[in-house]
Coordinates of C-alpha atoms in Angstrom, one line a residue:
Chain A
M1 CA 4.5 5.9 -57.3
G2 CA 1.7 3.4 -56.9
T3 CA 1.7 -0.2 -55.9
L4 CA 2.6 -3.3 -57.7
Q5 CA -1.0 -3.8 -58.7
N6 CA -1.5 -0.3 -59.8
M7 CA 1.9 1.0 -61.0
G8 CA 2.6 4.6 -61.3
S9 CA 5.4 6.0 -63.4
G10 CA 7.8 5.8 -60.6
F11 CA 7.4 2.2 -59.8
F12 CA 9.4 0.5 -62.5
P13 CA 12.4 2.8 -62.0
M14 CA 12.3 2.0 -58.3
V15 CA 12.3 -1.7 -59.1
L16 CA 15.2 -1.3 -61.5
G17 CA 17.1 0.7 -58.8
I18 CA 16.5 -2.0 -56.2
L19 CA 17.7 -4.7 -58.7
M20 CA 20.8 -2.7 -59.4
I21 CA 21.7 -2.4 -55.8
L22 CA 21.0 -6.1 -55.3
F23 CA 23.2 -7.2 -58.3
G24 CA 25.9 -4.7 -57.4
T25 CA 26.1 -6.0 -53.9
L26 CA 26.2 -9.6 -55.1
T27 CA 29.0 -8.7 -57.5
L28 CA 30.9 -7.1 -54.7
V29 CA 30.3 -9.8 -52.1
D30 CA 31.2 -12.9 -54.1
R31 CA 34.8 -12.7 -54.9
S32 CA 34.7 -15.5 -57.4
W33 CA 32.7 -13.3 -59.7
Y34 CA 35.2 -10.5 -59.4
Q35 CA 37.3 -10.0 -62.4
T36 CA 40.6 -10.0 -60.6
Q37 CA 42.4 -8.8 -63.7
I38 CA 41.2 -6.1 -65.9
N39 CA 41.0 -7.3 -69.5
G40 CA 44.0 -6.6 -71.6
S41 CA 46.6 -4.2 -70.4
N42 CA 46.1 -1.4 -67.9
I43 CA 44.3 1.7 -68.8
A44 CA 47.7 3.1 -69.8
G45 CA 46.6 3.7 -73.4
W46 CA 44.9 6.9 -72.4
R47 CA 45.3 8.3 -75.8
S48 CA 42.5 6.3 -77.3
I49 CA 40.0 6.8 -74.4
I50 CA 40.4 10.6 -74.6
L51 CA 41.0 11.2 -78.2
I52 CA 38.3 9.1 -79.9
P53 CA 35.4 10.7 -77.9
F54 CA 37.2 14.1 -78.3
S55 CA 37.1 13.6 -82.0
L56 CA 33.4 13.0 -81.9
I57 CA 32.8 16.0 -79.6
V58 CA 34.8 18.3 -81.9
F59 CA 32.7 17.0 -84.7
A60 CA 29.5 17.7 -82.9
L61 CA 30.6 21.2 -81.8
S62 CA 31.9 22.3 -85.1
L63 CA 29.2 20.9 -87.3
A64 CA 27.0 23.9 -87.2
N65 CA 29.7 26.5 -87.3
L66 CA 32.3 25.1 -89.6
G67 CA 30.2 23.1 -91.9
L68 CA 30.4 19.4 -92.8
I69 CA 33.6 19.3 -94.7
L70 CA 35.8 21.1 -92.2
A71 CA 34.2 19.4 -89.2
A72 CA 34.8 16.0 -90.8
A73 CA 38.4 16.9 -91.6
A74 CA 39.0 18.0 -88.0
S75 CA 37.4 14.9 -86.7
V76 CA 39.5 12.6 -88.9
L77 CA 42.7 14.5 -87.9
I78 CA 42.0 14.0 -84.2
A79 CA 41.0 10.4 -84.6
R80 CA 44.2 9.7 -86.5
S81 CA 46.2 11.2 -83.7
A82 CA 44.8 8.5 -81.4
D83 CA 47.2 6.0 -83.2
P84 CA 50.6 7.6 -82.6
R85 CA 52.4 5.3 -85.0
C86 CA 50.8 6.4 -88.2
F87 CA 49.8 9.9 -87.4
M88 CA 52.6 11.7 -89.1
S89 CA 52.2 10.2 -92.5
W90 CA 50.9 10.9 -96.0
N91 CA 48.0 8.7 -95.2
T92 CA 46.8 11.2 -92.7
V93 CA 46.9 14.0 -95.2
A94 CA 45.2 11.9 -97.8
M95 CA 42.5 11.0 -95.3
I96 CA 41.9 14.5 -94.2
T97 CA 41.1 15.5 -97.8
T98 CA 39.3 12.4 -99.1
V99 CA 37.1 11.3 -96.2
P100 CA 35.3 14.7 -95.8
L101 CA 34.6 14.8 -99.5
F102 CA 33.4 11.2 -99.6
V103 CA 31.2 11.8 -96.6
Y104 CA 29.8 14.9 -98.2
M105 CA 28.9 13.0 -101.3
V106 CA 27.2 10.3 -99.5
F107 CA 25.4 12.2 -96.8
G108 CA 25.2 15.8 -98.0
Y109 CA 24.5 15.2 -101.6
A110 CA 23.1 11.7 -102.1
L111 CA 21.0 11.6 -98.9
S112 CA 20.3 15.3 -98.6
V113 CA 21.0 15.5 -94.9
P114 CA 20.5 19.2 -94.1
L115 CA 24.0 20.3 -93.3
P116 CA 26.0 23.3 -94.4
A117 CA 29.0 22.0 -96.3
L118 CA 31.2 25.1 -95.7
P119 CA 31.6 27.4 -92.8
T120 CA 28.5 29.5 -92.3
W121 CA 30.4 32.7 -92.0
T122 CA 31.7 32.4 -95.5
L123 CA 28.2 31.9 -96.9
F124 CA 27.8 35.5 -97.9
F125 CA 30.7 35.0 -100.3
H126 CA 28.6 32.6 -102.4
Chain B
M1 CA -1.2 -25.0 -100.8
D2 CA -1.2 -22.0 -98.5
L3 CA 2.6 -22.3 -98.6
V4 CA 2.8 -22.1 -102.3
F5 CA 0.6 -19.1 -102.4
S6 CA 2.6 -17.4 -99.7
L7 CA 5.9 -18.2 -101.4
T8 CA 4.5 -16.8 -104.7
L9 CA 3.5 -13.6 -102.9
G10 CA 7.0 -13.5 -101.5
L11 CA 8.5 -14.0 -104.9
H12 CA 6.5 -11.1 -106.3
T13 CA 7.7 -8.9 -103.5
A14 CA 11.3 -9.9 -103.5
V15 CA 12.0 -10.2 -107.3
T16 CA 11.6 -6.6 -108.2
I17 CA 14.6 -4.8 -109.5
A18 CA 14.7 -2.5 -106.5
N19 CA 14.5 -5.3 -103.9
L20 CA 17.0 -7.5 -105.8
L21 CA 19.4 -4.6 -105.8
Y22 CA 18.9 -4.0 -102.1
C23 CA 19.5 -7.6 -101.5
L24 CA 22.7 -7.6 -103.5
L25 CA 23.9 -4.5 -101.8
G26 CA 23.1 -5.9 -98.4
V27 CA 24.9 -9.2 -98.9
T28 CA 27.9 -7.5 -100.5
I29 CA 28.3 -5.0 -97.6
G30 CA 27.7 -7.8 -95.2
T31 CA 30.4 -10.0 -96.7
M32 CA 32.8 -7.0 -96.8
V33 CA 32.1 -6.2 -93.2
G34 CA 32.4 -9.8 -92.2
V35 CA 35.8 -10.2 -93.9
L36 CA 37.3 -7.1 -92.2
P37 CA 38.2 -7.8 -88.7
G38 CA 37.2 -5.0 -86.3
L39 CA 34.1 -4.2 -88.2
G40 CA 31.0 -6.2 -87.5
A41 CA 27.5 -6.7 -88.8
M42 CA 26.2 -4.7 -85.8
A43 CA 28.2 -1.6 -86.8
A44 CA 27.2 -1.9 -90.4
I45 CA 23.5 -2.3 -89.7
S46 CA 23.5 0.6 -87.3
L47 CA 25.3 2.7 -89.8
M48 CA 23.0 1.9 -92.7
L49 CA 19.8 2.1 -90.6
P50 CA 19.5 5.9 -90.6
L51 CA 20.2 5.9 -94.3
T52 CA 17.1 3.8 -94.9
Y53 CA 14.8 6.3 -93.2
H54 CA 14.2 8.1 -96.5
M55 CA 13.0 5.0 -98.2
A56 CA 9.4 4.9 -99.0
D57 CA 9.1 1.1 -99.1
P58 CA 10.3 -0.6 -95.9
T59 CA 10.6 -4.0 -97.5
G60 CA 13.7 -3.0 -99.4
A61 CA 15.4 -1.6 -96.4
I62 CA 14.7 -4.7 -94.3
I63 CA 15.9 -7.0 -97.1
M64 CA 19.1 -5.0 -97.3
L65 CA 19.8 -4.9 -93.6
A66 CA 19.0 -8.5 -93.2
G67 CA 21.4 -9.2 -96.1
I68 CA 24.1 -7.4 -94.2
Y69 CA 23.5 -9.7 -91.2
Y70 CA 23.7 -13.1 -92.9
G71 CA 26.2 -11.8 -95.4
A72 CA 28.6 -11.1 -92.6
N73 CA 28.3 -14.7 -91.6
F74 CA 29.4 -15.7 -95.0
G75 CA 32.5 -13.5 -95.2
G76 CA 33.6 -13.9 -91.6
S77 CA 35.5 -17.1 -92.2
T78 CA 37.8 -15.6 -94.9
A79 CA 40.1 -13.8 -92.5
S80 CA 40.0 -16.7 -90.1
I81 CA 41.1 -19.2 -92.7
L82 CA 43.7 -17.0 -94.4
L83 CA 45.1 -15.0 -91.5
N84 CA 44.1 -16.8 -88.3
L85 CA 42.2 -13.7 -87.4
P86 CA 38.5 -14.0 -87.1
G87 CA 36.4 -11.4 -88.9
T88 CA 33.6 -11.8 -86.4
P89 CA 33.5 -13.7 -83.0
A90 CA 31.3 -16.3 -84.6
H91 CA 34.2 -17.3 -86.9
A92 CA 36.9 -17.8 -84.2
V93 CA 36.3 -21.5 -84.6
A94 CA 37.1 -21.4 -88.3
C95 CA 40.7 -20.5 -87.4
F96 CA 41.2 -23.9 -85.7
D97 CA 41.2 -26.0 -88.8
G98 CA 40.9 -23.4 -91.5
Y99 CA 44.3 -21.7 -90.9
P100 CA 46.2 -25.0 -90.8
M101 CA 44.6 -25.8 -94.1
S102 CA 45.8 -22.5 -95.4
Q103 CA 49.3 -23.3 -94.3
Q104 CA 49.1 -26.6 -96.1
G105 CA 48.4 -24.7 -99.3
R106 CA 44.7 -25.7 -99.2
G107 CA 43.4 -22.2 -98.3
G108 CA 41.5 -22.0 -101.5
V109 CA 39.8 -25.3 -100.9
A110 CA 38.9 -24.2 -97.5
L111 CA 37.3 -21.0 -98.7
F112 CA 35.5 -22.7 -101.5
I113 CA 34.0 -25.4 -99.3
T114 CA 33.0 -23.1 -96.5
A115 CA 31.1 -21.0 -99.0
I116 CA 29.1 -24.0 -99.9
A117 CA 28.7 -25.1 -96.3
S118 CA 27.5 -21.6 -95.5
F119 CA 25.0 -21.9 -98.3
V120 CA 23.7 -25.2 -97.0
G121 CA 23.4 -23.9 -93.5
G122 CA 21.6 -20.8 -94.7
I123 CA 19.1 -22.7 -96.8
T124 CA 18.4 -25.1 -93.9
G125 CA 17.8 -22.2 -91.7
V126 CA 15.4 -20.6 -94.1
I127 CA 13.4 -23.8 -94.5
L128 CA 13.0 -24.1 -90.8
L129 CA 12.1 -20.4 -90.6
V130 CA 9.4 -21.1 -93.2
I131 CA 8.0 -24.0 -91.3
F132 CA 8.2 -22.7 -87.8
A133 CA 7.5 -19.0 -87.9
P134 CA 3.9 -19.4 -89.0
L135 CA 3.3 -22.2 -86.5
I136 CA 4.6 -20.1 -83.7
S137 CA 2.7 -17.1 -84.9
D138 CA -0.5 -19.1 -84.6
L139 CA 0.4 -20.1 -81.1
V140 CA 1.2 -16.6 -80.2
F141 CA -2.3 -15.4 -81.1
K142 CA -3.4 -16.9 -77.8
F143 CA -0.9 -14.7 -76.1
G144 CA -2.2 -12.0 -73.8
S145 CA -0.3 -9.4 -71.9
A146 CA 0.6 -11.8 -69.1
E147 CA 2.1 -14.2 -71.7
Y148 CA 4.0 -11.5 -73.4
F149 CA 5.5 -10.4 -70.1
A150 CA 6.5 -13.9 -69.2
V151 CA 8.1 -14.7 -72.6
M152 CA 10.1 -11.5 -72.5
L153 CA 11.2 -12.3 -69.0
L154 CA 12.2 -15.7 -70.3
G155 CA 14.1 -14.2 -73.1
L156 CA 16.1 -11.9 -70.9
T157 CA 16.8 -14.6 -68.3
A158 CA 17.9 -17.0 -71.0
A159 CA 20.2 -14.4 -72.5
S160 CA 21.7 -13.7 -69.2
V161 CA 22.1 -17.2 -68.0
I162 CA 23.4 -19.0 -71.2
S163 CA 26.6 -17.1 -71.5
S164 CA 30.2 -17.4 -70.4
T165 CA 30.1 -14.4 -68.3
P166 CA 28.6 -14.7 -64.8
P167 CA 24.8 -14.3 -64.9
V168 CA 24.8 -11.6 -62.3
K169 CA 27.0 -9.4 -64.5
N170 CA 24.7 -10.0 -67.4
L171 CA 21.6 -9.2 -65.3
T172 CA 23.2 -6.0 -64.2
M173 CA 23.7 -5.1 -67.8
V174 CA 20.1 -5.9 -68.6
V175 CA 18.8 -3.7 -65.8
F176 CA 21.1 -0.9 -67.0
G177 CA 19.7 -1.3 -70.5
A178 CA 16.1 -1.3 -69.2
W179 CA 16.9 1.9 -67.3
L180 CA 18.3 3.5 -70.5
G181 CA 15.1 2.4 -72.2
I182 CA 12.9 4.1 -69.6
I183 CA 14.6 7.5 -70.1
G184 CA 12.0 9.7 -71.7
T185 CA 8.3 10.0 -71.5
D186 CA 6.1 7.4 -69.7
I187 CA 3.4 6.4 -72.1
S188 CA 0.7 5.8 -69.5
S189 CA 1.0 8.9 -67.5
G190 CA 2.9 11.4 -69.6
N191 CA 5.5 12.0 -67.0
T192 CA 9.0 12.4 -68.1
R193 CA 11.5 10.1 -66.4
F194 CA 15.2 10.6 -66.0
T195 CA 15.4 13.4 -68.5
F196 CA 17.0 15.8 -66.1
G197 CA 15.4 18.7 -67.9
I198 CA 17.3 18.0 -71.1
I199 CA 14.7 18.5 -73.8
D200 CA 16.5 16.2 -76.2
L201 CA 15.9 13.3 -73.9
V202 CA 12.1 13.7 -73.8
N203 CA 11.7 11.3 -76.7
G204 CA 14.1 8.8 -75.2
I205 CA 17.4 7.5 -76.4
N206 CA 17.5 6.2 -79.9
I207 CA 18.6 2.6 -80.3
V208 CA 21.0 3.4 -83.1
T209 CA 22.8 5.9 -80.9
L210 CA 23.1 3.3 -78.1
A211 CA 24.2 0.5 -80.5
M212 CA 26.8 2.6 -82.3
G213 CA 28.2 4.0 -79.1
L214 CA 28.3 0.8 -77.1
F215 CA 29.5 -1.4 -79.9
G216 CA 31.0 0.7 -82.6
V217 CA 32.8 3.5 -80.8
A218 CA 33.7 1.3 -77.8
E219 CA 35.2 -1.3 -80.1
I220 CA 37.4 1.4 -81.8
I221 CA 38.6 2.7 -78.4
S222 CA 39.2 -0.8 -77.3
M223 CA 41.2 -1.8 -80.4
L224 CA 43.4 1.3 -80.1
N225 CA 43.8 0.9 -76.4
E226 CA 45.0 -2.6 -76.6
R227 CA 47.1 -1.9 -79.7
R228 CA 45.5 -4.6 -81.7
C229 CA 45.3 -4.4 -85.5
T230 CA 47.0 -1.1 -85.7
Q231 CA 49.3 -2.2 -88.4
S232 CA 48.6 -3.2 -91.9
I233 CA 47.4 -6.7 -92.2
V234 CA 50.2 -8.8 -93.8
D235 CA 49.6 -10.3 -97.2
P236 CA 48.3 -13.7 -96.7
I237 CA 50.0 -16.9 -97.9
T238 CA 47.5 -18.8 -100.0
G239 CA 47.5 -21.6 -102.4
T240 CA 44.5 -20.4 -104.2
R241 CA 45.5 -21.9 -107.4
S242 CA 43.4 -25.0 -107.0
M243 CA 40.2 -24.4 -105.1
W244 CA 38.4 -27.5 -106.0
P245 CA 38.3 -30.0 -103.1
N246 CA 39.3 -33.6 -103.7
P247 CA 36.7 -36.5 -103.5
A248 CA 37.7 -37.4 -99.9
D249 CA 36.8 -33.9 -98.9
W250 CA 33.4 -34.1 -100.6
K251 CA 32.6 -37.3 -98.8
R252 CA 33.1 -35.7 -95.4
F253 CA 31.4 -32.5 -96.5
L254 CA 27.8 -33.5 -96.7
P255 CA 27.3 -35.2 -93.3
S256 CA 29.2 -32.6 -91.4
S257 CA 27.5 -29.7 -93.0
L258 CA 24.1 -31.2 -92.3
R259 CA 25.1 -31.8 -88.7
G260 CA 26.3 -28.2 -88.5
S261 CA 23.1 -26.9 -90.0
A262 CA 21.1 -28.8 -87.4
V263 CA 23.0 -27.6 -84.5
G264 CA 23.0 -24.1 -85.8
S265 CA 19.3 -24.0 -86.5
F266 CA 18.6 -25.1 -82.9
F267 CA 20.9 -22.5 -81.3
G268 CA 19.8 -19.7 -83.6
A269 CA 16.2 -19.9 -82.6
L270 CA 17.0 -20.0 -78.9
P271 CA 17.1 -16.6 -77.3
G272 CA 20.4 -15.8 -75.7
T273 CA 22.4 -18.0 -78.1
G274 CA 23.4 -17.3 -81.6
P275 CA 25.9 -18.0 -84.3
T276 CA 28.9 -17.9 -82.0
I277 CA 27.7 -20.6 -79.6
A278 CA 26.3 -22.5 -82.5
S279 CA 29.7 -22.7 -84.2
F280 CA 31.5 -23.7 -81.0
V281 CA 29.0 -26.4 -80.1
S282 CA 29.2 -27.7 -83.7
Y283 CA 32.9 -27.9 -83.6
M284 CA 32.8 -29.8 -80.3
L285 CA 30.3 -32.2 -81.7
E286 CA 32.4 -32.9 -84.7
T287 CA 35.5 -33.7 -82.6
K288 CA 33.4 -36.0 -80.3
I289 CA 31.8 -38.1 -83.1
S290 CA 34.7 -38.1 -85.5
D291 CA 36.5 -41.2 -86.6
R292 CA 39.7 -39.3 -86.8
P293 CA 39.8 -37.0 -83.8
D294 CA 43.5 -36.4 -83.9
K295 CA 43.2 -34.7 -87.3
F296 CA 41.4 -31.7 -85.7
G297 CA 43.4 -28.7 -85.3
K298 CA 45.6 -29.7 -88.2
G299 CA 43.3 -29.1 -91.1
A300 CA 40.3 -31.5 -90.8
I301 CA 37.7 -30.4 -93.2
E302 CA 34.8 -31.1 -90.9
G303 CA 36.3 -28.7 -88.5
V304 CA 35.7 -25.9 -90.9
V305 CA 32.6 -27.0 -92.7
A306 CA 30.4 -27.8 -89.7
P307 CA 30.9 -24.6 -87.7
E308 CA 30.3 -22.5 -90.9
A309 CA 27.1 -24.3 -91.7
A310 CA 26.1 -23.8 -88.1
N311 CA 26.6 -20.1 -87.8
N312 CA 24.8 -19.5 -91.1
A313 CA 21.9 -21.6 -90.1
A314 CA 21.8 -19.8 -86.7
A315 CA 21.7 -16.5 -88.4
Q316 CA 18.6 -17.5 -90.3
T317 CA 16.7 -19.2 -87.5
A318 CA 17.4 -16.2 -85.3
F319 CA 14.7 -14.6 -87.2
I320 CA 12.1 -17.1 -86.0
P321 CA 11.5 -15.6 -82.5
T322 CA 12.1 -12.1 -83.8
L323 CA 9.5 -12.2 -86.6
S324 CA 6.9 -14.5 -84.9
L325 CA 7.1 -13.3 -81.3
G326 CA 8.8 -10.0 -81.6
I327 CA 11.4 -11.2 -79.1
P328 CA 15.0 -10.7 -80.2
G329 CA 17.4 -13.4 -79.2
D330 CA 20.6 -11.3 -79.2
A331 CA 21.8 -7.8 -79.7
I332 CA 21.8 -7.9 -83.5
M333 CA 18.2 -9.2 -83.6
A334 CA 17.3 -6.4 -81.2
L335 CA 18.6 -4.0 -83.8
M336 CA 16.7 -5.8 -86.6
L337 CA 13.6 -5.5 -84.4
A338 CA 14.2 -1.7 -84.3
V339 CA 14.5 -1.7 -88.0
F340 CA 11.0 -3.1 -88.4
I341 CA 9.5 -0.8 -85.8
M342 CA 11.2 2.3 -87.3
H343 CA 9.5 1.5 -90.6
G344 CA 6.2 1.1 -88.9
I345 CA 6.0 -2.6 -89.0
Q346 CA 5.3 -4.4 -85.7
P347 CA 6.9 -7.9 -85.7
G348 CA 5.0 -10.5 -83.9
P349 CA 1.9 -12.6 -84.7
M350 CA 0.3 -9.8 -86.6
L351 CA 3.2 -9.6 -89.0
L352 CA 1.9 -12.6 -91.0
T353 CA -1.7 -11.2 -91.2
N354 CA -1.0 -7.5 -91.6
H355 CA 2.1 -7.6 -93.7
P356 CA 2.4 -11.0 -95.4
D357 CA 4.2 -9.4 -98.3
V358 CA 7.0 -8.1 -96.0
F359 CA 7.3 -11.5 -94.2
W360 CA 7.3 -13.7 -97.3
G361 CA 9.3 -11.2 -99.4
L362 CA 11.9 -11.3 -96.7
I363 CA 12.0 -15.1 -96.7
V364 CA 12.3 -15.3 -100.4
S365 CA 15.0 -12.6 -100.3
F366 CA 16.9 -14.9 -97.8
I367 CA 17.0 -17.6 -100.4
I368 CA 18.0 -15.2 -103.1
G369 CA 20.6 -13.7 -100.9
N370 CA 22.1 -17.0 -100.0
L371 CA 22.3 -17.8 -103.7
F372 CA 23.9 -14.4 -104.4
L373 CA 26.5 -15.1 -101.7
L374 CA 27.3 -18.5 -103.1
V375 CA 27.6 -17.4 -106.7
L376 CA 29.4 -14.1 -106.1
N377 CA 31.7 -15.0 -103.3
I378 CA 33.7 -17.6 -105.1
P379 CA 35.1 -15.6 -108.0
V380 CA 35.3 -12.5 -105.9
I381 CA 37.4 -14.1 -103.1
G382 CA 40.5 -12.4 -104.5
L383 CA 38.9 -9.0 -104.0
W384 CA 38.1 -9.7 -100.4
I385 CA 41.7 -10.7 -99.8
K386 CA 42.8 -7.4 -101.2
L387 CA 40.4 -5.7 -98.9
L388 CA 42.2 -7.2 -95.9
S389 CA 45.3 -5.3 -96.7
I390 CA 43.7 -2.0 -95.8
P391 CA 45.2 -1.0 -92.5
Y392 CA 42.9 -0.6 -89.6
S393 CA 44.3 2.8 -89.0
V394 CA 42.6 3.9 -92.2
I395 CA 39.4 2.2 -91.5
Y396 CA 38.6 3.5 -88.0
P397 CA 38.6 7.3 -88.6
T398 CA 36.3 6.8 -91.6
V399 CA 34.0 4.6 -89.5
L400 CA 34.0 7.2 -86.8
V401 CA 33.0 10.1 -89.0
I402 CA 30.4 8.0 -90.9
S403 CA 28.8 6.8 -87.6
A404 CA 28.8 10.4 -86.3
L405 CA 26.9 11.5 -89.4
G406 CA 24.6 8.5 -89.3
V407 CA 23.7 9.2 -85.8
Y408 CA 23.2 12.9 -86.5
S409 CA 20.8 12.1 -89.4
I410 CA 18.3 10.4 -87.1
N411 CA 17.1 13.6 -85.5
N412 CA 19.3 16.2 -87.1
N413 CA 20.6 16.8 -83.6
V414 CA 24.1 16.9 -82.5
F415 CA 23.0 15.7 -79.0
D416 CA 23.0 12.2 -80.4
I417 CA 26.6 12.5 -81.2
W418 CA 27.3 13.5 -77.6
L419 CA 25.4 10.5 -76.4
M420 CA 27.2 8.2 -78.7
S421 CA 30.6 9.3 -77.5
L422 CA 29.4 8.9 -73.9
F423 CA 28.2 5.4 -74.7
G424 CA 31.5 4.7 -76.3
I425 CA 33.3 5.5 -73.1
I426 CA 30.9 3.5 -71.1
G427 CA 31.1 0.6 -73.4
F428 CA 34.8 0.6 -73.3
G429 CA 34.8 0.6 -69.5
M430 CA 32.4 -2.3 -69.6
R431 CA 34.7 -4.3 -71.8
K432 CA 37.6 -3.6 -69.5
F433 CA 35.8 -4.9 -66.5
G434 CA 34.4 -8.0 -68.2
Y435 CA 30.8 -6.9 -68.7
E436 CA 29.0 -7.9 -71.9
P437 CA 27.4 -5.1 -73.9
A438 CA 24.8 -7.3 -75.6
P439 CA 22.5 -7.6 -72.7
V440 CA 22.3 -3.9 -72.4
L441 CA 20.7 -3.7 -75.8
L442 CA 18.3 -6.6 -74.9
G443 CA 17.3 -4.8 -71.7
F444 CA 16.9 -1.6 -73.6
V445 CA 14.5 -3.2 -76.2
L446 CA 12.6 -5.5 -73.9
G447 CA 12.5 -3.6 -70.6
P448 CA 10.0 -0.8 -71.3
P449 CA 7.5 -3.2 -73.1
M450 CA 7.8 -5.5 -70.1
E451 CA 6.6 -2.8 -67.9
E452 CA 3.8 -2.0 -70.2
Y453 CA 2.6 -5.5 -70.4
F454 CA 2.8 -6.0 -66.7
R455 CA 0.7 -2.9 -66.2
R456 CA -1.8 -4.1 -68.7
A457 CA -1.9 -7.6 -67.2
M458 CA -2.6 -6.0 -63.8
A459 CA -5.3 -3.8 -65.3
L460 CA -7.0 -6.7 -67.0
G461 CA -6.7 -9.0 -64.1
N462 CA -8.0 -6.4 -61.6
G463 CA -4.8 -6.3 -59.7
D464 CA -4.6 -10.0 -59.1
L465 CA -0.9 -11.1 -59.2
G466 CA -2.0 -14.7 -59.7
I467 CA -3.0 -14.0 -63.2
F468 CA 0.5 -15.0 -64.3
L469 CA 0.1 -18.4 -62.8
I470 CA -3.5 -19.0 -63.7
K471 CA -3.0 -18.7 -67.4
P472 CA -1.3 -21.9 -68.5
I473 CA 1.1 -20.5 -71.1
S474 CA 2.2 -17.8 -68.8
A475 CA 2.7 -20.2 -66.0
A476 CA 4.7 -22.6 -68.2
L477 CA 7.0 -19.8 -69.3
L478 CA 7.5 -18.5 -65.8
G479 CA 8.3 -22.1 -64.8
C480 CA 11.0 -22.1 -67.4
V481 CA 12.4 -18.9 -66.0
L482 CA 12.5 -20.5 -62.5
M483 CA 14.2 -23.6 -63.9
L484 CA 16.8 -21.6 -65.6
L485 CA 17.5 -19.7 -62.4
I486 CA 17.7 -22.8 -60.3
W487 CA 20.0 -24.4 -62.9
T488 CA 22.4 -21.4 -62.7
L489 CA 22.4 -21.5 -58.9
I490 CA 23.2 -25.2 -58.9
S491 CA 26.0 -25.0 -61.4
A492 CA 27.4 -22.0 -59.6
W493 CA 27.3 -23.8 -56.3
R494 CA 28.8 -26.9 -57.8
G495 CA 31.5 -24.8 -59.4
K496 CA 32.5 -23.3 -56.1
H497 CA 32.6 -26.7 -54.4
Q498 CA 34.9 -28.0 -57.1
N499 CA 37.1 -24.9 -56.6
L500 CA 37.4 -25.6 -52.9
S501 CA 38.3 -29.3 -53.3

């Protein structure tokens, strides 16, 4: 780990750790720094916290298997469901079809990001 | 004469068809992003950044991304004036007097005059940038490792202290950011730190992933969680028929815009402050020195003109420390720094000597960009207003998918998407508990270099800690850090005493 004068690779993380503990203790101890009320409403809107990351995770997982277009469609669908008010609407249908195509045009075609557009198991039909 | 030569060089670089187009594209995207509430320059720059990897010439990429930044400052006032909804936080102030003007049927006037005010502010900022960046670069040549460490420490401390959130919370975030920056391989020894055996982490976390997750995804989660902006934004009530201000307006315009530009230029160059603080301070200044203070809040034209000039000037002068020192003043500048580095250009004193074409080309592009904004925004205002009627519920899934792909395209690795969603959750939690995300980015960008410079200073000084105090510049900078810390402690102590009594 080394000393201050001759730092090894473990020294700086150690310093950071100590600082974290220090600041954490200070935050706990001094009640006037405590946020006595959580910003906004309670974490009752669990939909968004779960569904938005879930939409991204689904995208990440399905990208290699399902191809760009389907993965984007699935991701948009799940993301839309995070807003319960407008989920069941024609807008959702429109978005599921247009956004993947738009995204494919920009990323897959114009910028040549190496991604399969369609599911890989249908590739031998091409 | 040097200046004329430099500007000519800049002109040659900036006035090529490609770079002009990039500039136009950048400022247009910037204005669009500034107009739309919920989408900021930060998100747009992080989104466009991976797309610029494939460009052979970095100058165009930098011109475009910078255009997004100061373009957003142009457009941000549109929603504030018309809908009482700031497009970006720096434009919250424009709501105070801009919206009443809209209600009085003078919305068009407000929009027109803020466009001009923004232009004045921007140009003032560029002039100061031209004067000061070379001067500071000359000074910085005398900087050694100790001085770099000290100036980075000053930047981080200033950013933590000059803020509305408690400094301890900001400092915690800085440390968190520094920790995130360390993840990966240690340069000096080759050891991997905090990678937990995950091979994708060996090269560290990418700043775009961090920025998009912490700011973009977290913002989306936040918006949906608190049920803000989930419905279509109502059609605005405007009297855009006559946009030309009357002579009384013009008389008040010039002095207040110049005052705003001055305030903005100062706060822009200071690390830790930026367009937001600049606009607020400028507004306060206007109310204090006005001859008709009771008019504020009811449509006083100075209340709109000065803050707008201020935040545009601040956006330009924010480049001064970034370009000449390599020290970013806030999160967006940290991202711009990453833009330079990713294209192989190291900002700092060497920028002027090694890449004068990039530097001066950028400066000239600022001037051209501000002109574009002025000329194009006025006729196109109707279009931006139409843009505001797109419901947020349509915008956010699109942004989500685009950011996922943008982040993927950095390393062609889905791991980055995982990371981004993780940072999104973390960022959301931070917002809920009142922690600012910006210091994380600053710590991320400045933390690892600080370690490196410290080590180098120790190596050069043979392990003598006093080297920081012996060298005059370093000692002066550390003295500033000390003063800032003392000032914070004093005001915190005074605040507590006032609370008790």
